[in-house]
mmCIF file of C-alpha atoms in Angstrom:
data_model
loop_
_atom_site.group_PDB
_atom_site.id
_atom_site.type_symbol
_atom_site.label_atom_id
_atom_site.label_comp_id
_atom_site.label_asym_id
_atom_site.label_seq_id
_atom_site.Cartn_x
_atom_site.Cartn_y
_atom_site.Cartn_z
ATOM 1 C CA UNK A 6 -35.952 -9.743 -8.480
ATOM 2 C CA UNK A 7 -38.308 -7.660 -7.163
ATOM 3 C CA UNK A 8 -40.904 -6.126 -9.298
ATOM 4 C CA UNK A 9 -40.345 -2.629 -9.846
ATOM 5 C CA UNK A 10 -42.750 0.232 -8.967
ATOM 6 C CA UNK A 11 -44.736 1.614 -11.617
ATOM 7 C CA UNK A 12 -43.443 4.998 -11.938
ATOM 8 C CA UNK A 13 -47.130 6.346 -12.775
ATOM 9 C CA UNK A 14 -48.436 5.751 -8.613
ATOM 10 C CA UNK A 15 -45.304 7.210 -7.263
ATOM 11 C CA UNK A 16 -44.939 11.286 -7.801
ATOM 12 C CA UNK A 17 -40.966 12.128 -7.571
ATOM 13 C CA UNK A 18 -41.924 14.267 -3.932
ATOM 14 C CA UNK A 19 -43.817 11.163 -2.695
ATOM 15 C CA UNK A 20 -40.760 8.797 -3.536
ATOM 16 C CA UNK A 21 -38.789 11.205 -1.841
ATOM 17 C CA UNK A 22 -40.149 11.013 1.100
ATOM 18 C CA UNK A 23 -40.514 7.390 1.166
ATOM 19 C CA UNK A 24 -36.711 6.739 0.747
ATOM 20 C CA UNK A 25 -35.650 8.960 2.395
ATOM 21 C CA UNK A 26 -37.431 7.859 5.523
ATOM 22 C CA UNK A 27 -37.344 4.249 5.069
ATOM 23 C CA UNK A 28 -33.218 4.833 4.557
ATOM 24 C CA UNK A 29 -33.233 6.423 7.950
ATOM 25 C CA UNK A 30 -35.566 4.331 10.223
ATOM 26 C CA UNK A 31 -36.079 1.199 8.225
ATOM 27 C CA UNK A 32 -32.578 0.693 6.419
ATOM 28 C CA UNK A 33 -32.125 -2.569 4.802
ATOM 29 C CA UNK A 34 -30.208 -4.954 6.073
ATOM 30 C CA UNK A 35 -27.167 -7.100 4.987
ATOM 31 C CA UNK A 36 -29.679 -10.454 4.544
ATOM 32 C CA UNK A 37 -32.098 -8.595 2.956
ATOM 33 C CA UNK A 38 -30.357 -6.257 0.407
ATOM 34 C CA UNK A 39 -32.771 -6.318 -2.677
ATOM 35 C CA UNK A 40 -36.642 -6.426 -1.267
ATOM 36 C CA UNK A 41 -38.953 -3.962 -3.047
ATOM 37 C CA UNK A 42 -39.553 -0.617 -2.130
ATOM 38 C CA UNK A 43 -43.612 -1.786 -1.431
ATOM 39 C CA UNK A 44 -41.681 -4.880 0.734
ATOM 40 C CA UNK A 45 -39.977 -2.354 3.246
ATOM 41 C CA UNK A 46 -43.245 0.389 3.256
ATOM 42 C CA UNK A 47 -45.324 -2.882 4.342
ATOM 43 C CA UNK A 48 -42.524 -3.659 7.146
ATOM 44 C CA UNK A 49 -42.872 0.214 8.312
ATOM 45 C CA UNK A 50 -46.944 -0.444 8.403
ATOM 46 C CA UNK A 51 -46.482 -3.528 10.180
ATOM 47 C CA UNK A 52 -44.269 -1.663 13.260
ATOM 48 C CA UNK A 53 -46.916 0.873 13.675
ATOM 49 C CA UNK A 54 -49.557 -1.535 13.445
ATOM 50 C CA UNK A 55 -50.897 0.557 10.314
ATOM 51 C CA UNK A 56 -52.866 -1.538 7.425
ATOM 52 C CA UNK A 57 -50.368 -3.044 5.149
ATOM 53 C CA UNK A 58 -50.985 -1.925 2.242
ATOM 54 C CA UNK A 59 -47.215 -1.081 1.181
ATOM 55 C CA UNK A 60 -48.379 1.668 -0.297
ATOM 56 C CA UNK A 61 -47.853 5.401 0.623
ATOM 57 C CA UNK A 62 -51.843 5.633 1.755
ATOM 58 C CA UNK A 63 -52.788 8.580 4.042
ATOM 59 C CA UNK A 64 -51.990 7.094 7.020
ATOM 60 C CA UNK A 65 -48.637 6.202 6.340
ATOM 61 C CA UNK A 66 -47.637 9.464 5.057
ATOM 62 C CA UNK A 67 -49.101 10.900 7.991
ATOM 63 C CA UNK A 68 -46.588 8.426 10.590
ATOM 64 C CA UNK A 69 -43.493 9.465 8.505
ATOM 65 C CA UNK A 70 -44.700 12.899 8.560
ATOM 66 C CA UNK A 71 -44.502 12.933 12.575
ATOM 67 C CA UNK A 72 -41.702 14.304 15.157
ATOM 68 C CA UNK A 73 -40.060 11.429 15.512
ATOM 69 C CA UNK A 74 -36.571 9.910 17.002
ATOM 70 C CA UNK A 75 -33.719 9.633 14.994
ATOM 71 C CA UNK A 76 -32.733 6.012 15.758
ATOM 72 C CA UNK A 77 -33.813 3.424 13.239
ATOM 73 C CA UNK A 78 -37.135 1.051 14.342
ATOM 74 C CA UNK A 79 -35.461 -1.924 13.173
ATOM 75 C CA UNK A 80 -33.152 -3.141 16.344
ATOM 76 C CA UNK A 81 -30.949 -4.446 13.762
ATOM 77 C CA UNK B 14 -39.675 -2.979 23.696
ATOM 78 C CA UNK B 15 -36.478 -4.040 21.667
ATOM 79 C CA UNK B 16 -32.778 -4.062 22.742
ATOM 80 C CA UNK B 17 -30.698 -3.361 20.451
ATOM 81 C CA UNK B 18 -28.544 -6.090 18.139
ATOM 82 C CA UNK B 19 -26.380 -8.065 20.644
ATOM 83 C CA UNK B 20 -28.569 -6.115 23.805
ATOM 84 C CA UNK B 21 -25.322 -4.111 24.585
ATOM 85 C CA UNK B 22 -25.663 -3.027 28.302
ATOM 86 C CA UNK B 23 -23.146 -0.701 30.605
ATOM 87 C CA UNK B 24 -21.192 -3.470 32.849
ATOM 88 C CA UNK B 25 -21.623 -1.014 35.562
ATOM 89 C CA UNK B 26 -24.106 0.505 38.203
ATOM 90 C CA UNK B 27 -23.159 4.016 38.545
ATOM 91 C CA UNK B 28 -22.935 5.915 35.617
ATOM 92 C CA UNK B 29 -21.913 9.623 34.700
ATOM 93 C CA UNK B 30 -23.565 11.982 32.626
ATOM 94 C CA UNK B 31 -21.963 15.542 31.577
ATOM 95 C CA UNK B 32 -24.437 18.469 29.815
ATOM 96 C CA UNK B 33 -21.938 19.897 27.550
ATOM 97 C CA UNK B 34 -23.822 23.085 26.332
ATOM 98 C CA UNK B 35 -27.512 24.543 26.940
ATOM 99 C CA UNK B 36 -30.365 25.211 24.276
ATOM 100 C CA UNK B 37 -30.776 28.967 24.252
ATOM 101 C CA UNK B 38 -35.130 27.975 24.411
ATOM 102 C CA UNK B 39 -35.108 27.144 28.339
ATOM 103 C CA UNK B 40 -33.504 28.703 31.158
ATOM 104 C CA UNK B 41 -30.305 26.166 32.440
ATOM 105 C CA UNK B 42 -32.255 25.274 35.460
ATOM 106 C CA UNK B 43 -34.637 24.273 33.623
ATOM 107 C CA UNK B 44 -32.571 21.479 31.471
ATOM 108 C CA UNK B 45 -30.752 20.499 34.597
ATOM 109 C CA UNK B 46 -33.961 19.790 36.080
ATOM 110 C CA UNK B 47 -35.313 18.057 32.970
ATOM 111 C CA UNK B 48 -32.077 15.914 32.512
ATOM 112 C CA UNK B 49 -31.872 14.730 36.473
ATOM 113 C CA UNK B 50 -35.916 13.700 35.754
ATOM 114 C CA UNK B 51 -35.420 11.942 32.826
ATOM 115 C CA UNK B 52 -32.537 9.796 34.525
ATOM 116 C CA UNK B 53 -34.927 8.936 37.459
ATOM 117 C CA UNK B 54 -37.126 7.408 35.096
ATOM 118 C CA UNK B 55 -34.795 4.675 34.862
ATOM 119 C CA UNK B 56 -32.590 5.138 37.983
ATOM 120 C CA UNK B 57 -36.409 4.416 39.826
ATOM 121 C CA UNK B 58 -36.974 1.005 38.433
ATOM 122 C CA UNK B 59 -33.283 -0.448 38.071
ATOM 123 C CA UNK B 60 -30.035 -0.630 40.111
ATOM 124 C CA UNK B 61 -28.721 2.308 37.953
ATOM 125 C CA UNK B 62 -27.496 5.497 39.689
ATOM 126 C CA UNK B 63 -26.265 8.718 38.201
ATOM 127 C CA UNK B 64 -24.105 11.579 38.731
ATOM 128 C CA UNK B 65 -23.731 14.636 37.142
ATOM 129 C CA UNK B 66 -19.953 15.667 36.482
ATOM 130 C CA UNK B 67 -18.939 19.386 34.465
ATOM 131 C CA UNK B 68 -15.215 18.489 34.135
ATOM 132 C CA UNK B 69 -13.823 15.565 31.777
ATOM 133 C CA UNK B 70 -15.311 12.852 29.970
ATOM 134 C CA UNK B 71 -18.864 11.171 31.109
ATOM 135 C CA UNK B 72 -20.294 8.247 29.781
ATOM 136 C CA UNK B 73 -23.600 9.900 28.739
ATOM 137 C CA UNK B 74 -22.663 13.322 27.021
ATOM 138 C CA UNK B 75 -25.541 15.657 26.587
ATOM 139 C CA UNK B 76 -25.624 18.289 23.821
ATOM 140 C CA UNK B 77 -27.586 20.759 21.669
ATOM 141 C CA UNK B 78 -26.780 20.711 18.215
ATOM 142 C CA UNK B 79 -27.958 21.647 14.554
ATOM 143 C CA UNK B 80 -27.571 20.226 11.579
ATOM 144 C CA UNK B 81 -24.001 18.605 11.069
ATOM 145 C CA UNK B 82 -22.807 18.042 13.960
ATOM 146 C CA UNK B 83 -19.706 16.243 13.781
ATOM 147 C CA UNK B 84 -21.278 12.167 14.331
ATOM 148 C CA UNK B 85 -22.268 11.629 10.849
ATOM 149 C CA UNK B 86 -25.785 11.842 11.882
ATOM 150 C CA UNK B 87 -27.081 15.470 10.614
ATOM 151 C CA UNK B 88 -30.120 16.938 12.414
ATOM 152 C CA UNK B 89 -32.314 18.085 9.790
ATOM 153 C CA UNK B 90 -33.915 21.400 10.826
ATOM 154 C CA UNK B 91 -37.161 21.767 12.997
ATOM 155 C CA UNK B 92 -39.731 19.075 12.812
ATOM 156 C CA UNK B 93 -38.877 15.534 11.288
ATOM 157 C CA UNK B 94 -35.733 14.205 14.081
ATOM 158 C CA UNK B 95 -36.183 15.632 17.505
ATOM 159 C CA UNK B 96 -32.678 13.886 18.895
ATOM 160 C CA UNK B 97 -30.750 10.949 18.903
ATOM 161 C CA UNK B 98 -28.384 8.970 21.372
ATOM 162 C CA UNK B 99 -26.364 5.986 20.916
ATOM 163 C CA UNK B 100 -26.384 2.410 22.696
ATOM 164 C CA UNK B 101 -23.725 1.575 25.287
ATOM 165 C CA UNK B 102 -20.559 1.917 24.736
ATOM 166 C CA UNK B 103 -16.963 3.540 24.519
ATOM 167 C CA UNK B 104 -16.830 7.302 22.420
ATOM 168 C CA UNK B 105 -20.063 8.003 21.233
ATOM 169 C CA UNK B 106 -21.723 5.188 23.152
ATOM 170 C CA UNK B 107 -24.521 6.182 25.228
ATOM 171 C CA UNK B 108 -24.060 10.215 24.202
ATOM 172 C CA UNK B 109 -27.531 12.070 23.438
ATOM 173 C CA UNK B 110 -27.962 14.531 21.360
ATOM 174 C CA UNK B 111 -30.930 17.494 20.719
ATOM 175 C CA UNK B 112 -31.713 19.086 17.582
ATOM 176 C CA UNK B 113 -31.423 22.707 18.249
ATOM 177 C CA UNK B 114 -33.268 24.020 15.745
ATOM 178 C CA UNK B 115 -36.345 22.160 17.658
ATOM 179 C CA UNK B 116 -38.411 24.626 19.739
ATOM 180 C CA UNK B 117 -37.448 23.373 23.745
ATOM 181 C CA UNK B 118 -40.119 23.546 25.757
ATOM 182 C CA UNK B 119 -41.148 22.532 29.794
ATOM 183 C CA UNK B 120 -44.925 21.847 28.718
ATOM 184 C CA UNK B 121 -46.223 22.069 25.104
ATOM 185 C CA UNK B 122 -45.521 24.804 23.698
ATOM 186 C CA UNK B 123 -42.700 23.110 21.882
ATOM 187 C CA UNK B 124 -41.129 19.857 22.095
ATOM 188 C CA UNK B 125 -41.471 18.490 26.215
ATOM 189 C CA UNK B 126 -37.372 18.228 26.747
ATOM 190 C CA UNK B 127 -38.077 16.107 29.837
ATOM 191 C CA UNK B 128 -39.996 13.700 27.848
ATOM 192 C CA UNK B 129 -37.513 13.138 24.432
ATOM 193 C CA UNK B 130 -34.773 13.822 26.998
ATOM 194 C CA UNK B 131 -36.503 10.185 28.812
ATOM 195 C CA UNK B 132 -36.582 8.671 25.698
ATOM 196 C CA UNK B 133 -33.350 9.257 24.219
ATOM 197 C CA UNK B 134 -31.580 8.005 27.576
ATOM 198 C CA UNK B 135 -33.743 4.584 26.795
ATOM 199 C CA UNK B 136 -31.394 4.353 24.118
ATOM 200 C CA UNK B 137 -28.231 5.368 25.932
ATOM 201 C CA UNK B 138 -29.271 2.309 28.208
ATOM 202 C CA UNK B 139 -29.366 0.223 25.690
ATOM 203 C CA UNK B 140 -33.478 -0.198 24.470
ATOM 204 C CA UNK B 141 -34.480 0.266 21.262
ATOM 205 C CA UNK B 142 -37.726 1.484 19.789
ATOM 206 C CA UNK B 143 -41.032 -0.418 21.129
ATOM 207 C CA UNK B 144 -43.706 -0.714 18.899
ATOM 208 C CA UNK B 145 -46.122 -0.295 21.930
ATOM 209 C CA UNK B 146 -47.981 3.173 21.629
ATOM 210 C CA UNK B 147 -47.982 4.922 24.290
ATOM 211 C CA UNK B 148 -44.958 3.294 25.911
ATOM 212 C CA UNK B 149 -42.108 6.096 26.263
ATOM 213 C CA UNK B 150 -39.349 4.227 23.972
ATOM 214 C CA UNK B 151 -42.133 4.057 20.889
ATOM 215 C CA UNK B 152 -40.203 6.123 18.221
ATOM 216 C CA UNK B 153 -43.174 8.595 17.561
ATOM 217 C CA UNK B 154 -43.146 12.132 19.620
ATOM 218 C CA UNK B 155 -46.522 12.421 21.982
ATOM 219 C CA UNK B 156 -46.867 15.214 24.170
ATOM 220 C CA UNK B 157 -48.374 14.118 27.827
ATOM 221 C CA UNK B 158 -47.941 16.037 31.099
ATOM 222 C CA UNK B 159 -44.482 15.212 32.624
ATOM 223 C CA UNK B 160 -46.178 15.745 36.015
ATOM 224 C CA UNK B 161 -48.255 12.891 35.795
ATOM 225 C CA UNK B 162 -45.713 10.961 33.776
ATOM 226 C CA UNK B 163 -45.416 7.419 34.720
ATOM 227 C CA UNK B 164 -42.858 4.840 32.666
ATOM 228 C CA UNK B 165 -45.414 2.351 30.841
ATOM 229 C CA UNK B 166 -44.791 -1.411 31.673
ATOM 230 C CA UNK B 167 -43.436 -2.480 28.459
ATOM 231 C CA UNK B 168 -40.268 0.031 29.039
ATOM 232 C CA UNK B 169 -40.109 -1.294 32.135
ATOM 233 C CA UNK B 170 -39.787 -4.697 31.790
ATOM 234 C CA UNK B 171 -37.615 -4.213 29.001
ATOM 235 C CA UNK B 172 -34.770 -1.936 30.989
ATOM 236 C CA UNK B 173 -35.420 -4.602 33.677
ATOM 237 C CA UNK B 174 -34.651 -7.255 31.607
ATOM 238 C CA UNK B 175 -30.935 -5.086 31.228
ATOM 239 C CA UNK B 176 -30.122 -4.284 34.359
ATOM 240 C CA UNK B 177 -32.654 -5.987 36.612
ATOM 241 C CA UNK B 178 -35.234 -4.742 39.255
ATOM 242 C CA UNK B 179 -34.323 -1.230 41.880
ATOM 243 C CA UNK B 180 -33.886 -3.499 45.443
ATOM 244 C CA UNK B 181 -33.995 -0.086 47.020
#
């Protein structure tokens, strides 16, 4: 199972955010329905070439912060 | 570039496309010029050719919208979501959509509609989001003058690997 977050790193508008926008542009797929929350921020660092880190750094906040499109970035 | 799952592609060479209402930000000459260049993107490096109908059905639908509006995809007020469209297909397939509450703009004041407007009719082709910056289907908005705009290879060899090379 995957090892839940500790609640302590993660305030409640910061985990907002991150589901919210990993829901929308990085949904999980059918053969991959129970990685961790750090699993799919490391797959959103790895599309925009960020350091994976899977964790909401700076920079990553910054890239879901941006005008973006509203299709998904996985193809799938 | 990526296609989307399956690389859905329109079986045909001429296409329609149909601007069903106007964004209050921009004068209507303005989007009609914006929409026609953000076609010839594409139409100039594939066998694609389009045509602008006002009557009917077309199998690209343009349309300003806010929030809810009626595909189960809500915009989400300004910032965040610029637009969306959808891959090839019957219905939906290939429509685009623009989130009104965005501020329209012809340079960058606002948000470039010739350049998301280029973008979102990737999708409506049938490519998906590169991971390539600086190529025109990476999912991140970046202003650049759409006077000097010129399609980056990577969108260009991946519409061309859809619909081939323009033999004109």
């Amino acid at each position: 199972f995957p090892i839940p977050l500790k609640p302590a790193l993660w305030s409640n508008a910061d985990l907002d955010i991150v589901q919210t926008y990993l829901n929308k542009f990085f949904p999980l797929l059918e053969k991959h329905p129970a990685i961790s929350l750090e699993e799919r921020i490391k797959e959103m660092q790895k599309f925009f070439r960020l350091t994976i880190t899977g964790k909401l750094n700076a920079e990553t906040k910054t890239i879901m912060q941006q005008p973006r499109c509203g299709i998904p970035d996985v193809a799938n | 570039y990526q296609t989307f799952y399956g690389s859905p592609r329109w079986n045909k060479k001429y296409l329609t496309y149909k601007i069903v209402n106007y964004t209050p930000d921009l004068p209507r000459e303005y989007v009609d010029d914006a929409i026609r260049r953000a076609l010839m993107v594409w139409s100039n490096v594939t066998p694609l050719r389009f045509k602008r109908v006002t009557s009917g059905q077309a199998d690209i639908m343009i349309k300003f919208a806010r929030r809810a509006h009626g595909d189960g995809y809500p915009f989400d007020g300004r910032g965040g979501t610029l637009a969306h469209a959808f891959q090839p297909g019957e219905g939906l397939g290939g429509d685009a959509h623009f989130d009104d509450d965005e501020r329209w703009s012809k340079y960058n004041q606002g948000v470039n509609l010739f350049l998301v407007a280029a973008h979102e009719f990737g999708h409506s082709l049938g490519l998906a989001h590169s991971n390539v910056r600086g190529a025109l289907m990476y999912p991140l908005y970046s202003y650049v003058n759409p006077e000097t705009f010129t399609l980056h290879w990577d969108d260009r060899r991946g519409i061309q690997k859809l619909y081939g090379r323009n033999s004109a």
